[in-house]
Amino acid sequence: MRSPDGLEAILLVGGQGTRLRPLTLSTPKPLLPTAGVPFLAHQLAKARAYGVRRVVFATSYRASMFAEAFGDGAGFGLEIVYVTEDTPLGTGGAIRNAAQALTCPPEAPVLVLNGDILSGHDIAAQVDLHVSRGAAVTLHLTEVDDPSRFGCVPTDDEGRVTAFLEKTPNPVTNRINAGCYVFQRSVIDTIPEGRVVSVERETFPGLIAAGELVLGFADASYWLDVGTPAAFVQGSADLVLGKLGSPALPGPAGERLLLDGAVVSPEAKVTGGTVVGPRATVEAGASVRGSVLSEGCHVASGATVVDSVVGVGARVASGTVLRQVVVGDGASIGPGNELTAGMRVWPGVTLPECAVRFSSDV
């Protein structure tokens, strides 16, 4: 498969990440540490590997933090430029707004990526399909067990998209919009400028109704929307375990990833793709599985942490059990607490000893 050398991309990173609070109260979702690096580092490294050379960031929420994190892109072998929306413009509006920074001609393909998707699909194959068929837009499609939560995308025998049914309760197919698009540059220029536009509800259905060729590129490779705490933790663990390869992973794949200054007792059990952040500590007798331990946090002896996020500088005391929990930055979970089932502890909160239990024994 040829490399689309010189391909330009737009990266949509304007959302507030409300489903991931409190993690996103101070950090945009695409910058959350994921398998040891900001989430977007994995997307940028993959795009670079497929021949992308220039990326336009479509920013809005905490826009300045993206430039602070990635600068001009030289560290990734990319040229990165930033276009900020003064007010959120929706997916289509954001793409149209970012297009002002593109340099490619009208007939060129433009890759559009969402800043909250992990995918193992072949970008070059998607671009090749788009170019060879002369499509207006080519959508990456994936199959899920419950398509009602996503945009349902039926296609005909030749791969042509016949409808775009956004989050319908009665999906006609389990193929969904996977959030990676190849647009013809000239098609982007037809999106209305300066107002809110949804590609899912307006742009794609409008192109289909007008008889334009909208293609589906379907495959069964790894795919995950990391928009919820459970999915975020899963995505990080899958990257560490090597279930999805990433050139940006700062170490070998395995049961755990220890970052600079992390201290893990030989008598602690740290498995399941856990990340132990810089200067974080896991004491003897602690058990951590499939979790994200942030910079400077502390997990005491006898604590159990499973499928959870422990925020920057947070403390988890002895005998505490966390299962599918988010502990905000600087929070302190006292001894004997038992938190589970999607609980979220806000930054700076202190839970005294045995304040929350889900079982009767103490």
mmCIF file of C-alpha atoms in Angstrom:
data_model
loop_
_atom_site.group_PDB
_atom_site.id
_atom_site.type_symbol
_atom_site.label_atom_id
_atom_site.label_comp_id
_atom_site.label_asym_id
_atom_site.label_seq_id
_atom_site.Cartn_x
_atom_site.Cartn_y
_atom_site.Cartn_z
ATOM 1 C CA MET A 1 0.000 0.000 0.000
ATOM 2 C CA ARG A 2 1.437 3.337 -0.990
ATOM 3 C CA SER A 3 2.095 6.013 1.617
ATOM 4 C CA PRO A 4 0.002 9.172 1.089
ATOM 5 C CA ASP A 5 3.151 11.283 1.371
ATOM 6 C CA GLY A 6 2.426 14.918 1.981
ATOM 7 C CA LEU A 7 -1.169 14.284 3.073
ATOM 8 C CA GLU A 8 -2.691 17.031 5.218
ATOM 9 C CA ALA A 9 -4.922 16.275 8.179
ATOM 10 C CA ILE A 10 -7.383 18.108 10.413
ATOM 11 C CA LEU A 11 -7.515 16.940 14.022
ATOM 12 C CA LEU A 12 -10.732 17.745 15.901
ATOM 13 C CA VAL A 13 -9.829 18.501 19.518
ATOM 14 C CA GLY A 14 -12.336 21.179 20.564
ATOM 15 C CA GLY A 15 -14.616 19.204 22.896
ATOM 16 C CA GLN A 16 -14.823 19.759 26.640
ATOM 17 C CA GLY A 17 -14.780 16.050 27.513
ATOM 18 C CA THR A 18 -17.638 16.338 29.993
ATOM 19 C CA ARG A 19 -18.090 12.558 30.219
ATOM 20 C CA LEU A 20 -14.549 12.275 31.584
ATOM 21 C CA ARG A 21 -14.874 14.753 34.437
ATOM 22 C CA PRO A 22 -13.176 15.307 36.812
ATOM 23 C CA LEU A 23 -10.165 14.292 34.678
ATOM 24 C CA THR A 24 -10.944 17.025 32.145
ATOM 25 C CA LEU A 25 -11.631 19.882 34.552
ATOM 26 C CA SER A 26 -8.117 21.196 34.003
ATOM 27 C CA THR A 27 -6.880 19.172 31.018
ATOM 28 C CA PRO A 28 -8.529 18.707 27.603
ATOM 29 C CA LYS A 29 -9.459 15.084 26.929
ATOM 30 C CA PRO A 30 -6.978 14.681 24.021
ATOM 31 C CA LEU A 31 -4.107 15.684 26.336
ATOM 32 C CA LEU A 32 -4.859 13.229 29.144
ATOM 33 C CA PRO A 33 -1.868 10.953 29.813
ATOM 34 C CA THR A 34 -2.625 7.663 28.051
ATOM 35 C CA ALA A 35 -0.115 4.824 28.176
ATOM 36 C CA GLY A 36 2.506 7.275 29.340
ATOM 37 C CA VAL A 37 2.069 10.133 26.846
ATOM 38 C CA PRO A 38 -0.692 12.614 25.929
ATOM 39 C CA PHE A 39 -3.474 10.770 24.120
ATOM 40 C CA LEU A 40 -2.908 12.697 20.900
ATOM 41 C CA ALA A 41 0.703 11.544 20.739
ATOM 42 C CA HIS A 42 -0.548 8.114 19.682
ATOM 43 C CA GLN A 43 -2.696 9.598 16.909
ATOM 44 C CA LEU A 44 0.061 11.888 15.679
ATOM 45 C CA ALA A 45 2.638 9.095 15.610
ATOM 46 C CA LYS A 46 0.277 6.864 13.638
ATOM 47 C CA ALA A 47 -0.601 9.639 11.184
ATOM 48 C CA ARG A 48 3.100 10.369 10.650
ATOM 49 C CA ALA A 49 3.757 6.680 9.980
ATOM 50 C CA TYR A 50 1.133 6.760 7.212
ATOM 51 C CA GLY A 51 2.675 9.724 5.449
ATOM 52 C CA VAL A 52 0.833 12.681 6.990
ATOM 53 C CA ARG A 53 3.206 15.634 7.124
ATOM 54 C CA ARG A 54 1.001 18.577 8.146
ATOM 55 C CA VAL A 55 -1.760 18.657 10.773
ATOM 56 C CA VAL A 56 -4.232 21.439 11.514
ATOM 57 C CA PHE A 57 -5.518 21.309 15.083
ATOM 58 C CA ALA A 58 -9.140 22.473 15.360
ATOM 59 C CA THR A 59 -9.146 23.718 18.952
ATOM 60 C CA SER A 60 -11.618 25.400 21.273
ATOM 61 C CA TYR A 61 -11.602 24.284 24.951
ATOM 62 C CA ARG A 62 -8.325 25.271 26.660
ATOM 63 C CA ALA A 63 -6.841 25.827 23.217
ATOM 64 C CA SER A 64 -3.469 27.178 24.381
ATOM 65 C CA MET A 65 -2.604 23.880 26.079
ATOM 66 C CA PHE A 66 -2.271 22.082 22.731
ATOM 67 C CA ALA A 67 0.441 24.391 21.463
ATOM 68 C CA GLU A 68 2.208 24.089 24.822
ATOM 69 C CA ALA A 69 2.154 20.294 24.488
ATOM 70 C CA PHE A 70 3.074 19.867 20.813
ATOM 71 C CA GLY A 71 4.562 23.145 19.618
ATOM 72 C CA ASP A 72 5.239 23.235 15.888
ATOM 73 C CA GLY A 73 5.193 19.425 15.628
ATOM 74 C CA ALA A 74 8.894 19.033 14.903
ATOM 75 C CA GLY A 75 9.216 16.440 17.658
ATOM 76 C CA PHE A 76 6.848 14.211 15.698
ATOM 77 C CA GLY A 77 8.326 14.936 12.292
ATOM 78 C CA LEU A 78 5.214 16.971 11.500
ATOM 79 C CA GLU A 79 4.221 20.537 10.844
ATOM 80 C CA ILE A 80 1.418 21.457 13.266
ATOM 81 C CA VAL A 81 -0.666 24.613 13.023
ATOM 82 C CA TYR A 82 -3.539 25.681 15.250
ATOM 83 C CA VAL A 83 -6.934 27.173 14.413
ATOM 84 C CA THR A 84 -9.184 28.107 17.334
ATOM 85 C CA GLU A 85 -12.973 28.456 17.381
ATOM 86 C CA ASP A 86 -14.148 31.423 19.435
ATOM 87 C CA THR A 87 -17.418 29.556 19.982
ATOM 88 C CA PRO A 88 -17.936 25.824 19.367
ATOM 89 C CA LEU A 89 -19.021 25.174 15.772
ATOM 90 C CA GLY A 90 -19.850 21.453 15.818
ATOM 91 C CA THR A 91 -17.950 18.817 13.852
ATOM 92 C CA GLY A 92 -18.680 20.258 10.405
ATOM 93 C CA GLY A 93 -18.180 23.847 11.473
ATOM 94 C CA ALA A 94 -14.860 22.939 13.087
ATOM 95 C CA ILE A 95 -13.660 21.209 9.902
ATOM 96 C CA ARG A 96 -14.691 24.202 7.790
ATOM 97 C CA ASN A 97 -13.026 26.625 10.192
ATOM 98 C CA ALA A 98 -9.779 24.634 10.254
ATOM 99 C CA ALA A 99 -9.701 24.426 6.445
ATOM 100 C CA GLN A 100 -8.474 28.020 6.291
ATOM 101 C CA ALA A 101 -5.056 26.670 7.307
ATOM 102 C CA LEU A 102 -4.887 23.925 4.660
ATOM 103 C CA THR A 103 -2.446 24.380 1.797
ATOM 104 C CA CYS A 104 -3.562 21.565 -0.532
ATOM 105 C CA PRO A 105 -5.466 22.106 -3.822
ATOM 106 C CA PRO A 106 -9.250 21.486 -4.204
ATOM 107 C CA GLU A 107 -8.790 18.008 -5.714
ATOM 108 C CA ALA A 108 -6.569 16.758 -2.847
ATOM 109 C CA PRO A 109 -7.767 14.348 -0.147
ATOM 110 C CA VAL A 110 -7.772 15.649 3.437
ATOM 111 C CA LEU A 111 -7.704 13.288 6.410
ATOM 112 C CA VAL A 112 -9.987 14.251 9.324
ATOM 113 C CA LEU A 113 -9.385 12.636 12.714
ATOM 114 C CA ASN A 114 -11.365 12.860 15.946
ATOM 115 C CA GLY A 115 -9.275 13.503 19.042
ATOM 116 C CA ASP A 116 -10.916 10.802 21.168
ATOM 117 C CA ILE A 117 -10.579 7.678 18.996
ATOM 118 C CA LEU A 118 -8.044 4.851 19.179
ATOM 119 C CA SER A 119 -7.970 2.877 15.955
ATOM 120 C CA GLY A 120 -5.789 0.265 14.335
ATOM 121 C CA HIS A 121 -7.274 0.646 10.852
ATOM 122 C CA ASP A 122 -5.136 1.241 7.769
ATOM 123 C CA ILE A 123 -5.312 4.966 6.985
ATOM 124 C CA ALA A 124 -3.414 4.525 3.704
ATOM 125 C CA ALA A 125 -5.944 1.941 2.502
ATOM 126 C CA GLN A 126 -8.795 4.314 3.353
ATOM 127 C CA VAL A 127 -7.118 7.144 1.433
ATOM 128 C CA ASP A 128 -6.400 4.850 -1.529
ATOM 129 C CA LEU A 129 -10.041 3.759 -1.699
ATOM 130 C CA HIS A 130 -11.155 7.387 -1.604
ATOM 131 C CA VAL A 131 -8.796 8.450 -4.392
ATOM 132 C CA SER A 132 -9.330 5.413 -6.629
ATOM 133 C CA ARG A 133 -13.123 5.794 -6.538
ATOM 134 C CA GLY A 134 -13.145 9.603 -6.770
ATOM 135 C CA ALA A 135 -15.337 9.912 -3.670
ATOM 136 C CA ALA A 136 -16.537 13.113 -2.065
ATOM 137 C CA VAL A 137 -16.018 11.621 1.400
ATOM 138 C CA THR A 138 -14.860 8.213 2.610
ATOM 139 C CA LEU A 139 -15.850 7.221 6.151
ATOM 140 C CA HIS A 140 -14.089 4.666 8.295
ATOM 141 C CA LEU A 141 -16.751 2.210 9.518
ATOM 142 C CA THR A 142 -16.478 -0.331 12.305
ATOM 143 C CA GLU A 143 -18.852 -2.918 13.752
ATOM 144 C CA VAL A 144 -20.111 -2.752 17.340
ATOM 145 C CA ASP A 145 -22.478 -4.812 19.484
ATOM 146 C CA ASP A 146 -24.761 -1.846 20.260
ATOM 147 C CA PRO A 147 -24.932 0.502 17.259
ATOM 148 C CA SER A 148 -27.801 2.538 18.756
ATOM 149 C CA ARG A 149 -25.266 4.671 20.650
ATOM 150 C CA PHE A 150 -23.478 5.743 17.464
ATOM 151 C CA GLY A 151 -24.126 6.918 13.925
ATOM 152 C CA CYS A 152 -25.460 3.912 12.012
ATOM 153 C CA VAL A 153 -24.131 3.749 8.424
ATOM 154 C CA PRO A 154 -25.688 1.288 5.937
ATOM 155 C CA THR A 155 -23.894 0.714 2.601
ATOM 156 C CA ASP A 156 -24.717 -1.025 -0.674
ATOM 157 C CA ASP A 157 -22.780 -3.885 -2.268
ATOM 158 C CA GLU A 158 -20.235 -1.467 -3.757
ATOM 159 C CA GLY A 159 -19.518 0.267 -0.451
ATOM 160 C CA ARG A 160 -21.580 3.354 -1.196
ATOM 161 C CA VAL A 161 -23.167 4.863 1.918
ATOM 162 C CA THR A 162 -26.957 4.883 1.445
ATOM 163 C CA ALA A 163 -27.958 6.706 4.639
ATOM 164 C CA PHE A 164 -26.524 8.212 7.780
ATOM 165 C CA LEU A 165 -28.703 7.469 10.780
ATOM 166 C CA GLU A 166 -27.366 9.325 13.801
ATOM 167 C CA LYS A 167 -27.989 7.412 17.064
ATOM 168 C CA THR A 168 -31.203 5.736 15.965
ATOM 169 C CA PRO A 169 -33.002 3.387 18.439
ATOM 170 C CA ASN A 170 -33.642 0.859 15.651
ATOM 171 C CA PRO A 171 -30.356 0.507 13.739
ATOM 172 C CA VAL A 172 -30.490 -1.270 10.382
ATOM 173 C CA THR A 173 -26.851 -2.339 10.602
ATOM 174 C CA ASN A 174 -24.201 -2.717 13.285
ATOM 175 C CA ARG A 175 -21.732 -0.735 11.180
ATOM 176 C CA ILE A 176 -21.134 2.677 12.683
ATOM 177 C CA ASN A 177 -19.282 5.881 11.962
ATOM 178 C CA ALA A 178 -15.814 5.327 13.412
ATOM 179 C CA GLY A 179 -14.831 9.004 13.320
ATOM 180 C CA CYS A 180 -12.061 9.066 10.699
ATOM 181 C CA TYR A 181 -12.909 10.690 7.364
ATOM 182 C CA VAL A 182 -11.197 11.423 4.074
ATOM 183 C CA PHE A 183 -12.718 14.527 2.481
ATOM 184 C CA GLN A 184 -12.094 15.947 -0.934
ATOM 185 C CA ARG A 185 -10.785 19.435 -0.137
ATOM 186 C CA SER A 186 -13.386 20.999 -2.441
ATOM 187 C CA VAL A 187 -16.163 19.305 -0.433
ATOM 188 C CA ILE A 188 -14.913 20.832 2.816
ATOM 189 C CA ASP A 189 -15.172 24.235 1.146
ATOM 190 C CA THR A 190 -18.920 23.700 0.589
ATOM 191 C CA ILE A 191 -19.619 23.392 4.339
ATOM 192 C CA PRO A 192 -21.301 26.612 5.560
ATOM 193 C CA GLU A 193 -18.830 28.936 7.234
ATOM 194 C CA GLY A 194 -19.144 30.614 10.611
ATOM 195 C CA ARG A 195 -22.026 28.613 12.075
ATOM 196 C CA VAL A 196 -22.652 25.349 13.898
ATOM 197 C CA VAL A 197 -22.691 22.411 11.467
ATOM 198 C CA SER A 198 -22.884 18.702 12.281
ATOM 199 C CA VAL A 199 -21.292 16.455 9.666
ATOM 200 C CA GLU A 200 -23.344 13.574 11.053
ATOM 201 C CA ARG A 201 -26.729 15.307 10.854
ATOM 202 C CA GLU A 202 -26.206 17.794 8.038
ATOM 203 C CA THR A 203 -23.111 17.341 5.856
ATOM 204 C CA PHE A 204 -23.147 13.590 5.242
ATOM 205 C CA PRO A 205 -26.935 13.249 4.754
ATOM 206 C CA GLY A 206 -26.848 16.300 2.460
ATOM 207 C CA LEU A 207 -24.113 14.816 0.274
ATOM 208 C CA ILE A 208 -25.985 11.505 0.033
ATOM 209 C CA ALA A 209 -29.235 13.280 -0.872
ATOM 210 C CA ALA A 210 -27.408 15.250 -3.579
ATOM 211 C CA GLY A 211 -26.121 12.044 -5.171
ATOM 212 C CA GLU A 212 -22.482 12.611 -4.256
ATOM 213 C CA LEU A 213 -20.316 9.507 -3.797
ATOM 214 C CA VAL A 214 -19.938 8.876 -0.076
ATOM 215 C CA LEU A 215 -18.037 5.651 0.582
ATOM 216 C CA GLY A 216 -17.670 3.424 3.610
ATOM 217 C CA PHE A 217 -14.282 1.906 4.416
ATOM 218 C CA ALA A 218 -15.202 -0.974 6.721
ATOM 219 C CA ASP A 219 -12.779 -3.114 8.660
ATOM 220 C CA ALA A 220 -12.611 -5.142 11.848
ATOM 221 C CA SER A 221 -9.400 -3.791 13.377
ATOM 222 C CA TYR A 222 -9.067 -2.429 16.908
ATOM 223 C CA TRP A 223 -11.323 0.564 17.586
ATOM 224 C CA LEU A 224 -12.272 2.400 20.776
ATOM 225 C CA ASP A 225 -13.998 5.669 21.611
ATOM 226 C CA VAL A 226 -12.236 6.765 24.814
ATOM 227 C CA GLY A 227 -14.902 9.272 25.836
ATOM 228 C CA THR A 228 -15.819 7.623 29.148
ATOM 229 C CA PRO A 229 -13.618 6.838 32.177
ATOM 230 C CA ALA A 230 -13.986 3.073 31.637
ATOM 231 C CA ALA A 231 -13.018 3.364 27.972
ATOM 232 C CA PHE A 232 -10.145 5.738 28.751
ATOM 233 C CA VAL A 233 -8.681 3.248 31.233
ATOM 234 C CA GLN A 234 -9.214 0.385 28.778
ATOM 235 C CA GLY A 235 -7.520 2.273 25.962
ATOM 236 C CA SER A 236 -4.464 3.047 28.057
ATOM 237 C CA ALA A 237 -4.199 -0.560 29.244
ATOM 238 C CA ASP A 238 -4.654 -1.963 25.732
ATOM 239 C CA LEU A 239 -1.804 0.221 24.454
ATOM 240 C CA VAL A 240 0.493 -0.865 27.276
ATOM 241 C CA LEU A 241 -0.416 -4.534 26.744
ATOM 242 C CA GLY A 242 0.243 -4.202 23.010
ATOM 243 C CA LYS A 243 -3.312 -4.992 21.906
ATOM 244 C CA LEU A 244 -2.958 -1.884 19.753
ATOM 245 C CA GLY A 245 0.523 -0.969 18.586
ATOM 246 C CA SER A 246 1.667 2.638 18.913
ATOM 247 C CA PRO A 247 4.981 4.195 17.873
ATOM 248 C CA ALA A 248 4.482 6.677 20.716
ATOM 249 C CA LEU A 249 4.491 4.100 23.534
ATOM 250 C CA PRO A 250 7.440 5.156 25.770
ATOM 251 C CA GLY A 251 8.630 1.642 26.521
ATOM 252 C CA PRO A 252 8.100 -1.996 25.603
ATOM 253 C CA ALA A 253 4.594 -3.446 25.695
ATOM 254 C CA GLY A 254 3.871 -5.585 28.736
ATOM 255 C CA GLU A 255 1.907 -5.958 31.945
ATOM 256 C CA ARG A 256 2.963 -2.549 33.233
ATOM 257 C CA LEU A 257 4.656 0.656 32.174
ATOM 258 C CA LEU A 258 6.795 2.471 34.739
ATOM 259 C CA LEU A 259 7.606 6.102 33.969
ATOM 260 C CA ASP A 260 10.557 8.161 35.210
ATOM 261 C CA GLY A 261 10.915 8.087 38.968
ATOM 262 C CA ALA A 262 8.111 5.581 39.568
ATOM 263 C CA VAL A 263 8.726 3.404 42.620
ATOM 264 C CA VAL A 264 7.028 -0.006 42.768
ATOM 265 C CA SER A 265 7.817 -2.394 45.603
ATOM 266 C CA PRO A 266 8.933 -5.882 44.513
ATOM 267 C CA GLU A 267 6.178 -7.127 46.834
ATOM 268 C CA ALA A 268 3.463 -5.174 44.995
ATOM 269 C CA LYS A 269 1.433 -6.731 42.187
ATOM 270 C CA VAL A 270 1.073 -4.336 39.213
ATOM 271 C CA THR A 271 -0.450 -5.941 36.109
ATOM 272 C CA GLY A 272 -3.020 -5.675 33.318
ATOM 273 C CA GLY A 273 -1.431 -2.817 31.394
ATOM 274 C CA THR A 274 -1.152 -0.472 34.359
ATOM 275 C CA VAL A 275 0.742 2.797 33.963
ATOM 276 C CA VAL A 276 2.672 4.002 37.013
ATOM 277 C CA GLY A 277 3.302 7.696 36.447
ATOM 278 C CA PRO A 278 6.411 9.763 37.156
ATOM 279 C CA ARG A 279 7.347 9.728 40.846
ATOM 280 C CA ALA A 280 4.288 7.653 41.745
ATOM 281 C CA THR A 281 4.653 5.060 44.497
ATOM 282 C CA VAL A 282 3.115 1.617 44.947
ATOM 283 C CA GLU A 283 3.923 0.032 48.313
ATOM 284 C CA ALA A 284 4.477 -3.602 49.224
ATOM 285 C CA GLY A 285 1.296 -5.670 49.344
ATOM 286 C CA ALA A 286 -0.675 -3.347 47.085
ATOM 287 C CA SER A 287 -2.465 -4.798 44.061
ATOM 288 C CA VAL A 288 -3.024 -2.677 40.935
ATOM 289 C CA ARG A 289 -4.534 -4.008 37.726
ATOM 290 C CA GLY A 290 -5.431 -2.291 34.453
ATOM 291 C CA SER A 291 -5.205 1.206 35.923
ATOM 292 C CA VAL A 292 -3.681 4.636 35.368
ATOM 293 C CA LEU A 293 -1.657 5.925 38.317
ATOM 294 C CA SER A 294 -0.860 9.581 37.690
ATOM 295 C CA GLU A 295 2.229 11.591 38.509
ATOM 296 C CA GLY A 296 3.195 11.679 42.168
ATOM 297 C CA CYS A 297 0.269 9.625 43.445
ATOM 298 C CA HIS A 298 0.665 7.115 46.281
ATOM 299 C CA VAL A 299 -0.931 3.673 46.660
ATOM 300 C CA ALA A 300 -0.349 2.301 50.153
ATOM 301 C CA SER A 301 0.306 -1.230 51.326
ATOM 302 C CA GLY A 302 -2.742 -3.480 51.153
ATOM 303 C CA ALA A 303 -4.721 -1.229 48.800
ATOM 304 C CA THR A 304 -6.455 -2.687 45.742
ATOM 305 C CA VAL A 305 -6.881 -0.614 42.568
ATOM 306 C CA VAL A 306 -8.633 -2.175 39.557
ATOM 307 C CA ASP A 307 -9.600 -0.505 36.243
ATOM 308 C CA SER A 308 -9.309 2.929 37.846
ATOM 309 C CA VAL A 309 -7.599 6.303 37.504
ATOM 310 C CA VAL A 310 -5.734 7.802 40.456
ATOM 311 C CA GLY A 311 -5.087 11.496 39.836
ATOM 312 C CA VAL A 312 -1.948 13.588 40.176
ATOM 313 C CA GLY A 313 -0.718 13.636 43.769
ATOM 314 C CA ALA A 314 -3.712 11.649 45.043
ATOM 315 C CA ARG A 315 -3.326 9.205 47.919
ATOM 316 C CA VAL A 316 -4.942 5.805 48.371
ATOM 317 C CA ALA A 317 -4.582 4.499 51.918
ATOM 318 C CA SER A 318 -4.063 0.967 53.188
ATOM 319 C CA GLY A 319 -7.028 -1.378 52.898
ATOM 320 C CA THR A 320 -8.850 0.783 50.375
ATOM 321 C CA VAL A 321 -10.493 -0.891 47.373
ATOM 322 C CA LEU A 322 -11.056 0.993 44.105
ATOM 323 C CA ARG A 323 -12.867 -0.714 41.217
ATOM 324 C CA GLN A 324 -13.781 1.317 38.127
ATOM 325 C CA VAL A 325 -13.246 4.594 39.975
ATOM 326 C CA VAL A 326 -11.814 7.987 39.093
ATOM 327 C CA VAL A 327 -9.927 9.722 41.914
ATOM 328 C CA GLY A 328 -9.278 13.374 41.122
ATOM 329 C CA ASP A 329 -5.982 15.213 41.489
ATOM 330 C CA GLY A 330 -4.888 15.766 45.062
ATOM 331 C CA ALA A 331 -7.715 13.707 46.567
ATOM 332 C CA SER A 332 -7.098 11.489 49.580
ATOM 333 C CA ILE A 333 -8.921 8.201 50.117
ATOM 334 C CA GLY A 334 -8.671 7.142 53.738
ATOM 335 C CA PRO A 335 -8.148 3.576 55.009
ATOM 336 C CA GLY A 336 -10.886 1.008 54.566
ATOM 337 C CA ASN A 337 -12.926 2.793 51.934
ATOM 338 C CA GLU A 338 -14.527 0.673 49.218
ATOM 339 C CA LEU A 339 -15.371 2.589 46.052
ATOM 340 C CA THR A 340 -16.758 0.928 42.950
ATOM 341 C CA ALA A 341 -19.088 1.031 39.943
ATOM 342 C CA GLY A 342 -18.076 4.249 38.242
ATOM 343 C CA MET A 343 -17.704 6.468 41.295
ATOM 344 C CA ARG A 344 -15.844 9.771 40.798
ATOM 345 C CA VAL A 345 -14.022 11.608 43.563
ATOM 346 C CA TRP A 346 -13.481 15.274 42.769
ATOM 347 C CA PRO A 347 -10.034 16.913 43.064
ATOM 348 C CA GLY A 348 -8.881 17.792 46.562
ATOM 349 C CA VAL A 349 -11.590 15.802 48.331
ATOM 350 C CA THR A 350 -10.633 13.836 51.448
ATOM 351 C CA LEU A 351 -12.587 10.726 52.423
ATOM 352 C CA PRO A 352 -12.053 9.769 56.069
ATOM 353 C CA GLU A 353 -11.509 6.193 57.161
ATOM 354 C CA CYS A 354 -14.300 3.776 56.127
ATOM 355 C CA ALA A 355 -16.474 6.658 54.872
ATOM 356 C CA VAL A 356 -17.852 4.712 51.889
ATOM 357 C CA ARG A 357 -18.469 0.965 51.853
ATOM 358 C CA PHE A 358 -20.228 -1.407 49.482
ATOM 359 C CA SER A 359 -19.952 -4.431 51.730
ATOM 360 C CA SER A 360 -20.849 -4.914 55.374
ATOM 361 C CA ASP A 361 -17.482 -6.135 56.634
ATOM 362 C CA VAL A 362 -14.877 -3.585 57.704
#
